[in-house]
XYZ file of C-alpha atoms in Angstrom:
352
model
C 0.000 0.000 0.000
C 1.207 3.524 -0.823
C -1.643 5.901 0.007
C -0.422 9.503 -0.037
C -2.148 12.060 2.182
C -1.407 15.785 1.955
C -2.873 17.810 4.823
C -3.113 21.624 4.986
C 0.214 22.053 3.221
C 1.542 25.617 3.336
C 4.760 27.059 1.915
C 5.893 30.630 1.327
C 9.092 32.135 -0.032
C 10.616 35.566 0.688
C 9.659 38.222 -1.828
C 6.442 36.539 -2.982
C 3.182 38.460 -2.604
C 1.257 35.236 -1.920
C 2.043 31.763 -0.546
C 3.583 29.358 -3.057
C 1.305 26.648 -1.643
C -1.711 27.647 0.430
C -3.352 25.005 2.660
C -3.515 22.239 0.056
C -5.108 18.958 1.166
C -5.816 15.833 -0.879
C -5.730 12.039 -0.681
C -4.131 9.873 -3.365
C -4.913 6.168 -3.324
C -2.422 3.384 -3.947
C -1.773 2.755 -7.632
C -3.273 6.053 -8.753
C -1.951 8.072 -11.690
C -2.572 11.660 -10.649
C -1.933 14.969 -12.419
C -1.111 18.245 -10.708
C -2.415 20.641 -13.354
C -2.167 24.404 -13.507
C -0.377 27.349 -15.106
C 3.335 27.960 -14.589
C 4.166 29.262 -11.125
C 1.014 27.959 -9.447
C 2.857 25.746 -6.921
C 2.714 22.321 -8.582
C 6.442 21.545 -8.534
C 6.814 23.079 -5.068
C 4.385 20.451 -3.754
C 6.399 17.691 -5.436
C 9.612 19.001 -3.870
C 7.990 19.010 -0.435
C 6.908 15.401 -0.941
C 10.492 14.397 -1.773
C 11.992 16.451 1.060
C 13.823 18.969 -1.123
C 11.648 21.672 0.483
C 10.208 21.654 3.997
C 6.661 22.991 4.384
C 6.037 25.913 6.735
C 3.062 23.991 8.097
C 0.914 20.982 7.301
C 1.834 17.343 6.834
C 2.590 14.761 4.145
C 2.100 11.099 5.008
C 2.604 7.843 3.150
C 0.620 4.906 4.499
C -0.262 6.924 7.613
C 3.390 7.697 8.427
C 4.509 11.312 8.242
C 7.321 11.859 5.751
C 8.478 15.140 7.262
C 10.908 13.687 9.854
C 12.296 11.171 7.339
C 15.420 11.935 5.297
C 14.856 12.403 1.565
C 16.747 9.259 0.572
C 14.747 7.106 3.007
C 11.241 8.189 2.038
C 10.707 5.632 -0.717
C 9.913 8.527 -3.042
C 11.708 9.211 -6.334
C 11.380 12.166 -8.670
C 12.184 12.467 -12.372
C 13.045 16.105 -13.043
C 12.080 18.050 -16.134
C 15.709 18.217 -17.337
C 16.395 14.542 -16.406
C 19.662 15.228 -14.439
C 21.563 12.245 -15.830
C 25.227 12.011 -14.816
C 27.106 13.043 -17.982
C 30.301 11.116 -17.135
C 28.447 7.813 -16.602
C 27.048 5.578 -19.305
C 23.381 4.580 -19.350
C 23.846 1.393 -17.323
C 25.856 3.230 -14.681
C 23.209 5.952 -14.462
C 20.377 3.466 -14.061
C 22.224 1.360 -11.473
C 23.656 4.265 -9.475
C 21.192 4.098 -6.558
C 21.752 0.360 -6.120
C 25.516 0.846 -6.178
C 25.222 3.430 -3.392
C 23.312 0.847 -1.344
C 26.139 -1.667 -1.743
C 24.130 -4.134 -3.818
C 26.105 -6.954 -5.447
C 27.401 -6.035 -8.912
C 25.826 -9.049 -10.651
C 22.443 -8.231 -9.128
C 22.791 -4.606 -10.213
C 23.589 -5.670 -13.775
C 20.530 -7.926 -13.878
C 18.206 -5.231 -12.548
C 19.651 -2.634 -14.912
C 19.053 -4.994 -17.826
C 15.452 -5.551 -16.684
C 14.835 -1.814 -16.311
C 16.219 -0.962 -19.744
C 14.001 -3.627 -21.269
C 11.032 -2.196 -19.361
C 11.591 1.261 -20.890
C 12.273 -0.318 -24.303
C 15.960 0.632 -24.500
C 17.671 -2.764 -24.188
C 20.728 -2.019 -26.338
C 22.048 1.371 -25.229
C 23.663 0.571 -21.885
C 27.151 1.611 -23.021
C 26.150 5.023 -24.387
C 26.698 8.339 -22.619
C 23.760 10.747 -22.084
C 25.049 13.168 -24.732
C 24.655 10.387 -27.319
C 20.937 10.030 -26.567
C 17.881 11.809 -27.928
C 15.592 13.693 -25.561
C 13.119 10.827 -25.559
C 15.850 8.307 -24.751
C 17.172 10.463 -21.912
C 13.659 10.654 -20.488
C 13.358 6.860 -20.538
C 16.758 6.403 -18.902
C 15.766 8.837 -16.148
C 12.545 6.867 -15.649
C 14.456 3.565 -15.469
C 16.872 5.060 -12.916
C 13.932 6.190 -10.782
C 12.108 2.856 -10.908
C 15.040 0.518 -10.249
C 14.764 1.125 -6.489
C 11.100 0.012 -6.498
C 9.788 3.249 -4.970
C 6.508 3.565 -3.117
C 5.823 6.817 -4.917
C 6.959 8.096 -8.336
C 6.941 11.839 -9.065
C 7.319 13.218 -12.596
C 7.953 16.929 -13.208
C 6.612 17.948 -16.647
C 7.530 14.522 -18.111
C 6.560 15.332 -21.704
C 7.310 19.045 -22.038
C 10.731 18.654 -23.722
C 9.555 16.142 -26.332
C 8.106 16.675 -29.802
C 4.557 15.549 -30.594
C 5.482 12.065 -31.832
C 7.729 11.324 -28.848
C 5.102 12.685 -26.448
C 2.608 10.121 -27.734
C 5.139 7.305 -27.305
C 6.201 8.432 -23.834
C 2.608 8.905 -22.709
C 1.804 5.332 -23.672
C 4.975 4.052 -21.987
C 4.244 5.861 -18.711
C 0.735 4.393 -18.534
C 1.968 0.882 -19.405
C 4.747 0.921 -16.801
C 2.584 2.518 -14.120
C -0.102 -0.120 -14.547
C 2.406 -2.976 -14.719
C 4.238 -1.948 -11.538
C 1.144 -0.492 -9.812
C 3.300 2.326 -8.455
C 1.463 5.382 -7.155
C 2.426 8.171 -9.561
C 2.006 11.939 -9.485
C 3.001 14.090 -12.445
C 3.085 17.845 -12.924
C 1.857 19.461 -16.132
C 0.490 22.762 -17.434
C -1.107 20.966 -20.413
C -4.757 20.034 -19.858
C -4.768 17.590 -22.788
C -1.810 15.735 -21.295
C -3.553 15.565 -17.917
C -6.798 14.280 -19.431
C -5.066 11.604 -21.519
C -2.856 10.297 -18.697
C -4.471 10.824 -15.317
C -7.086 8.943 -13.316
C -7.733 12.132 -11.354
C -6.587 15.726 -11.732
C -5.705 18.171 -8.952
C -6.316 21.610 -10.462
C -4.117 24.266 -8.827
C -4.247 28.049 -9.241
C -2.147 30.568 -7.299
C -0.995 27.939 -4.812
C -4.521 26.789 -3.984
C -6.257 23.521 -4.834
C -9.359 24.393 -6.869
C -10.715 20.928 -7.489
C -9.744 17.253 -7.382
C -11.771 15.176 -9.814
C -11.704 12.800 -12.764
C -11.118 14.165 -16.287
C -14.727 13.541 -17.288
C -15.989 15.522 -14.274
C -13.948 18.543 -15.356
C -15.542 18.389 -18.800
C -19.110 17.647 -17.768
C -19.480 19.356 -14.370
C -16.695 21.882 -13.668
C -16.666 23.347 -10.175
C -16.325 26.985 -11.238
C -15.855 29.305 -14.192
C -12.067 29.371 -13.940
C -11.833 25.573 -13.984
C -14.183 25.392 -16.969
C -12.164 27.982 -18.896
C -8.869 26.227 -18.179
C -10.129 23.121 -19.948
C -11.164 25.295 -22.867
C -13.947 25.453 -25.428
C -16.959 26.008 -23.195
C -19.932 28.347 -23.686
C -21.188 30.447 -20.773
C -24.658 31.946 -20.374
C -25.627 34.282 -17.546
C -28.746 32.886 -15.938
C -31.305 33.623 -13.230
C -33.889 31.298 -11.723
C -37.521 31.861 -12.749
C -39.823 29.109 -11.447
C -39.007 25.943 -13.431
C -37.100 27.785 -16.141
C -33.839 29.669 -16.211
C -33.804 33.050 -17.855
C -30.697 33.667 -19.946
C -29.470 36.313 -22.354
C -30.686 34.202 -25.292
C -34.052 33.264 -23.749
C -35.541 30.789 -21.227
C -33.815 27.413 -20.872
C -35.036 24.168 -19.309
C -32.487 21.805 -17.800
C -32.492 18.969 -15.284
C -29.316 19.409 -13.234
C -29.579 17.906 -9.759
C -27.719 20.707 -7.975
C -30.313 23.451 -8.561
C -30.878 23.900 -4.800
C -27.287 25.035 -4.303
C -27.455 27.748 -6.937
C -27.663 31.437 -6.198
C -30.366 33.392 -8.008
C -27.854 34.675 -10.552
C -25.433 32.066 -11.876
C -23.869 30.664 -15.049
C -24.997 27.901 -17.379
C -22.322 26.091 -19.376
C -22.422 23.795 -22.373
C -19.577 22.478 -24.472
C -19.540 23.284 -28.234
C -19.663 19.603 -29.213
C -22.913 19.170 -27.249
C -24.850 21.827 -29.164
C -26.919 20.523 -32.093
C -27.314 22.653 -35.231
C -29.721 22.527 -38.178
C -30.878 24.672 -41.111
C -34.495 23.871 -40.163
C -36.290 24.062 -36.827
C -36.498 20.387 -35.855
C -36.029 20.786 -32.094
C -38.792 20.835 -29.469
C -37.180 22.556 -26.469
C -34.182 24.726 -25.720
C -34.043 25.687 -29.383
C -32.916 29.092 -30.602
C -32.359 30.727 -33.956
C -29.232 32.668 -34.829
C -26.880 33.773 -37.588
C -23.626 31.989 -38.455
C -20.816 34.550 -38.093
C -17.801 32.246 -38.503
C -16.954 28.768 -39.809
C -13.634 27.022 -39.111
C -12.935 23.655 -40.744
C -10.420 21.491 -38.832
C -10.585 18.151 -40.623
C -12.990 15.827 -38.847
C -14.798 18.704 -37.131
C -16.194 22.080 -38.116
C -16.637 24.905 -35.586
C -19.406 27.467 -36.004
C -19.880 30.756 -34.200
C -23.554 31.605 -33.976
C -24.922 34.979 -32.904
C -28.164 34.841 -30.935
C -29.292 38.338 -29.942
C -26.103 39.884 -28.472
C -24.499 36.553 -27.560
C -22.069 34.376 -29.528
C -22.185 30.600 -28.971
C -19.680 28.135 -30.401
C -20.840 24.839 -31.857
C -18.594 21.981 -33.011
C -19.916 19.176 -35.218
C -18.509 16.407 -37.363
C -17.702 17.877 -40.756
C -19.644 15.256 -42.696
C -23.232 16.251 -43.358
C -23.108 19.939 -42.411
C -21.638 21.397 -45.593
C -24.965 23.021 -46.461
C -24.429 25.584 -43.684
C -22.643 28.748 -44.802
C -21.568 31.994 -43.214
C -24.456 34.450 -42.628
C -27.020 31.624 -42.800
C -29.880 31.551 -40.337
C -29.689 28.330 -38.312
C -31.409 26.677 -35.370
C -29.550 25.229 -32.416
C -30.591 22.882 -29.638
C -29.121 22.823 -26.112
C -29.903 19.332 -24.693
C -30.989 19.488 -21.037
C -28.639 16.732 -19.927
C -25.604 18.493 -21.420
C -26.117 21.789 -19.572
C -24.290 22.422 -16.307
C -24.826 25.283 -13.869
C -22.412 26.953 -11.459
C -22.489 29.984 -9.221
C -20.709 33.132 -10.356
C -17.264 33.544 -8.806
């Protein structure tokens, strides 16, 4: 078991006008693949460094399997971190880099060689043990750093921006490798990223962090379908907002009354926001919809291969709609169209 518990973690640095990490608390279950997601400078890597022991928190606690890590020396925590720039030893070859931690523990040379061989096979680099880091591509260096981290069988693996230095093709390969290895070893893994697509594709759950504060901790699908607030919704991109107020069973918006069946209506303030993603809006040249249908004018069309994005002006409001390109070619700019906002695809949140 390697449950990680972060409790009221607080860290500040001199010269900052706000805490780097402000009372962050969350629980990470054994075997989880978790993303710390947020813009640069929001405190993600600072949390990782406190977990490893490179930074000490001003207050709060970090525990692994109900044992506080704070009194434990960095090298004895059972936590390893792969840094963004890999930090391979340039004067050692790949095998020496990967086996370094075992050598420091006094492990028998033959056993080290066997484990190094196994690790290099695990990261799909079985034949490069004699090369120096400068002879490797960025993707290969990343894999070597991962092998070096995993050879000690850590309880917790931390990855700082693991894909940021790789091109698109290598990112896809490395993403698949990380998931495969994490599932095979069942090692609890936390990675830092500023890329929401990367977080969605990799993580079981995402801790969204802004300005040192934890905004939300949820699954990728929850962020898309039921974001906690406007800022979280905007960070994941491509969402329409409508100002709304409650009026009996309907909700009055800037484009007209809307019916929707969200279960959290009781928690809403009188004035709030409705959200719907562009891909959930239906569009037609004729009025074929029974409820939540509105007419508007197409002001923009962007073709992106499999999908086409439309901007539709309804009164003084612009809504974006994204549909599969096939079958909608009859819609042109300046056309009058009808759109449908399905009840089950609408989500409401209070104004911030």
